[in-house]
XYZ file of C-alpha atoms in Angstrom:
191
model
C 35.924 9.840 0.743
C 32.155 9.931 0.917
C 30.879 6.385 1.111
C 27.391 4.781 1.049
C 26.658 1.183 1.549
C 23.589 -0.494 0.132
C 21.859 -3.823 0.484
C 20.991 -5.352 -2.754
C 17.757 -7.422 -3.054
C 14.736 -5.351 -2.000
C 16.914 -2.090 -1.966
C 18.214 -1.965 -5.469
C 16.275 -4.694 -7.137
C 12.978 -6.466 -6.778
C 12.806 -9.343 -4.452
C 10.190 -12.123 -4.513
C 10.503 -13.132 -0.901
C 12.516 -16.149 -1.952
C 15.889 -15.744 -3.721
C 16.731 -13.922 -6.855
C 18.550 -16.810 -8.662
C 19.033 -15.707 -12.182
C 19.851 -12.695 -14.407
C 16.301 -12.720 -15.721
C 14.870 -12.436 -12.094
C 17.199 -9.500 -11.416
C 14.973 -6.422 -12.051
C 15.740 -2.935 -10.745
C 13.308 -1.222 -8.559
C 11.804 1.910 -10.021
C 14.169 4.918 -9.564
C 16.905 2.860 -7.859
C 19.522 3.138 -10.582
C 18.874 6.795 -11.047
C 19.294 7.322 -7.285
C 22.667 5.600 -7.302
C 23.686 7.761 -10.253
C 22.655 10.883 -8.226
C 24.762 9.668 -5.306
C 27.758 9.122 -7.669
C 27.222 12.576 -9.130
C 27.225 14.036 -5.506
C 30.689 12.435 -5.026
C 29.638 9.242 -3.261
C 31.358 5.938 -3.587
C 28.603 3.395 -3.566
C 29.282 -0.072 -2.375
C 26.923 -3.033 -2.004
C 26.867 -5.538 0.962
C 24.648 -8.470 0.304
C 23.827 -11.801 1.899
C 23.714 -14.394 -0.844
C 22.899 -17.619 1.021
C 21.485 -19.094 -2.252
C 24.978 -19.789 -3.178
C 25.612 -21.871 -0.123
C 22.263 -23.729 -0.610
C 23.092 -24.472 -4.227
C 20.163 -22.501 -5.677
C 22.489 -20.777 -8.094
C 26.293 -20.688 -8.749
C 29.003 -17.994 -8.971
C 28.356 -17.666 -12.682
C 24.765 -16.783 -12.191
C 25.681 -14.330 -9.434
C 28.265 -12.642 -11.732
C 25.602 -12.466 -14.570
C 23.254 -10.632 -12.203
C 25.921 -8.264 -11.168
C 27.021 -7.637 -14.781
C 23.359 -6.829 -15.607
C 23.288 -4.372 -12.655
C 26.534 -2.679 -13.774
C 25.229 -2.370 -17.354
C 21.861 -0.963 -16.456
C 23.587 1.521 -13.971
C 26.092 2.638 -16.579
C 23.167 3.386 -18.954
C 21.659 5.461 -16.152
C 24.927 7.331 -15.580
C 25.855 5.581 -12.328
C 28.132 2.872 -10.956
C 28.635 0.658 -7.992
C 32.273 0.677 -7.076
C 32.450 -2.741 -5.321
C 30.112 -5.615 -4.359
C 30.715 -7.549 -1.083
C 28.636 -10.640 -0.562
C 28.364 -13.413 1.954
C 27.794 -16.822 0.212
C 27.091 -18.654 3.531
C 23.864 -19.929 4.951
C 22.853 -18.327 8.311
C 23.564 -21.629 10.201
C 27.228 -21.706 9.013
C 28.171 -19.242 11.743
C 30.409 -17.046 9.620
C 31.162 -13.413 10.620
C 30.042 -11.895 7.225
C 26.319 -12.904 7.112
C 24.255 -9.980 8.242
C 23.220 -9.165 10.906
C 26.777 -9.760 11.785
C 28.986 -6.696 10.778
C 31.636 -8.646 8.891
C 30.833 -7.471 5.363
C 30.496 -3.841 6.557
C 33.727 -4.044 8.390
C 35.506 -5.498 5.215
C 34.252 -2.441 3.300
C 35.868 -0.094 5.818
C 39.128 -2.053 5.745
C 39.095 -2.104 1.960
C 38.788 1.589 1.651
C 40.807 2.398 4.763
C 38.215 4.647 6.302
C 36.422 4.807 9.613
C 32.793 3.688 9.293
C 31.285 5.969 12.007
C 28.391 7.809 10.372
C 28.628 6.033 7.031
C 24.985 5.803 5.651
C 23.880 2.191 5.116
C 20.488 1.612 3.369
C 18.671 -1.703 3.450
C 15.162 -3.166 3.540
C 15.581 -5.526 6.475
C 16.375 -5.471 10.142
C 19.599 -7.453 9.645
C 20.924 -4.877 7.190
C 20.585 -2.202 9.902
C 21.845 -4.357 12.723
C 25.033 -4.978 10.729
C 25.283 -1.265 9.978
C 24.794 -0.237 13.622
C 27.276 -2.906 14.884
C 29.893 -1.521 12.524
C 29.117 2.149 13.788
C 27.413 3.094 10.570
C 24.169 5.134 10.188
C 21.185 2.850 9.642
C 18.572 3.774 6.903
C 15.559 1.513 6.200
C 13.959 1.746 2.807
C 10.349 0.740 2.493
C 10.824 -1.361 -0.527
C 11.234 -5.164 -0.533
C 10.791 -6.443 2.936
C 10.926 -2.857 4.316
C 7.343 -2.362 2.946
C 6.138 -5.103 5.310
C 7.989 -4.196 8.509
C 7.447 -0.462 8.216
C 4.161 0.486 6.424
C 3.618 3.622 8.493
C 7.006 5.372 7.907
C 8.252 5.095 11.521
C 11.135 2.794 12.468
C 9.643 -0.199 14.177
C 10.639 -1.074 17.831
C 13.577 -3.266 17.874
C 15.384 -1.487 15.113
C 18.742 0.206 15.866
C 18.590 3.600 17.558
C 18.607 6.461 15.080
C 17.161 4.348 12.186
C 15.885 6.746 9.504
C 13.113 5.581 7.212
C 12.753 6.357 3.541
C 10.116 5.388 1.029
C 12.673 4.066 -1.482
C 16.323 4.343 -2.610
C 15.439 7.641 -4.406
C 14.094 9.266 -1.152
C 17.232 7.959 0.732
C 19.564 9.551 -1.959
C 17.518 12.780 -1.856
C 17.899 12.887 1.987
C 21.637 12.201 1.976
C 22.407 14.769 -0.719
C 20.154 17.410 0.843
C 22.026 16.852 4.123
C 25.359 17.282 2.422
C 24.154 20.502 0.784
C 22.903 21.841 4.062
C 26.314 20.998 5.757
C 28.145 22.827 3.023
C 25.781 25.900 3.307
C 26.352 25.903 7.102
C 30.130 25.755 6.793
C 30.197 28.699 4.434
């Protein structure tokens, strides 16, 4: 199985710096849905791992979160893509759970669910905590320069303090291009 794990807010959809709290606020980033569709067409299972502390803070409820995800699924289907599963942490950072990124709990749950080792699985996100969770689970960290990634990495180089080996991409489309090209190169070298 080929697996890719993505953050949600700032990676797939717009983020305002606060919380995305309603279906009307959930807007895909340019090219993100098409990038996911390309990953699917290249044989990847695409899974989302997302902190959603707005649930724990009472800023929105499970119905609103489900509506946002339903919109995402519908728009993806129209673009020829799909997300196979969504894992989310509903806790606030101060609750001390194991699933709130930067802790690796969500990523580890994905590995358990699919029964695969996570070593080398690409994880793309727009924040340090996405990449810290990825690295702690043995995954390959990728920073996208959308959402918060545009602020922490304006020059295209991984900032100091990011996990070793962090790769930087302009957006989810560039991430998908790099992953798919790497696969094609691996196949060509194997032949």
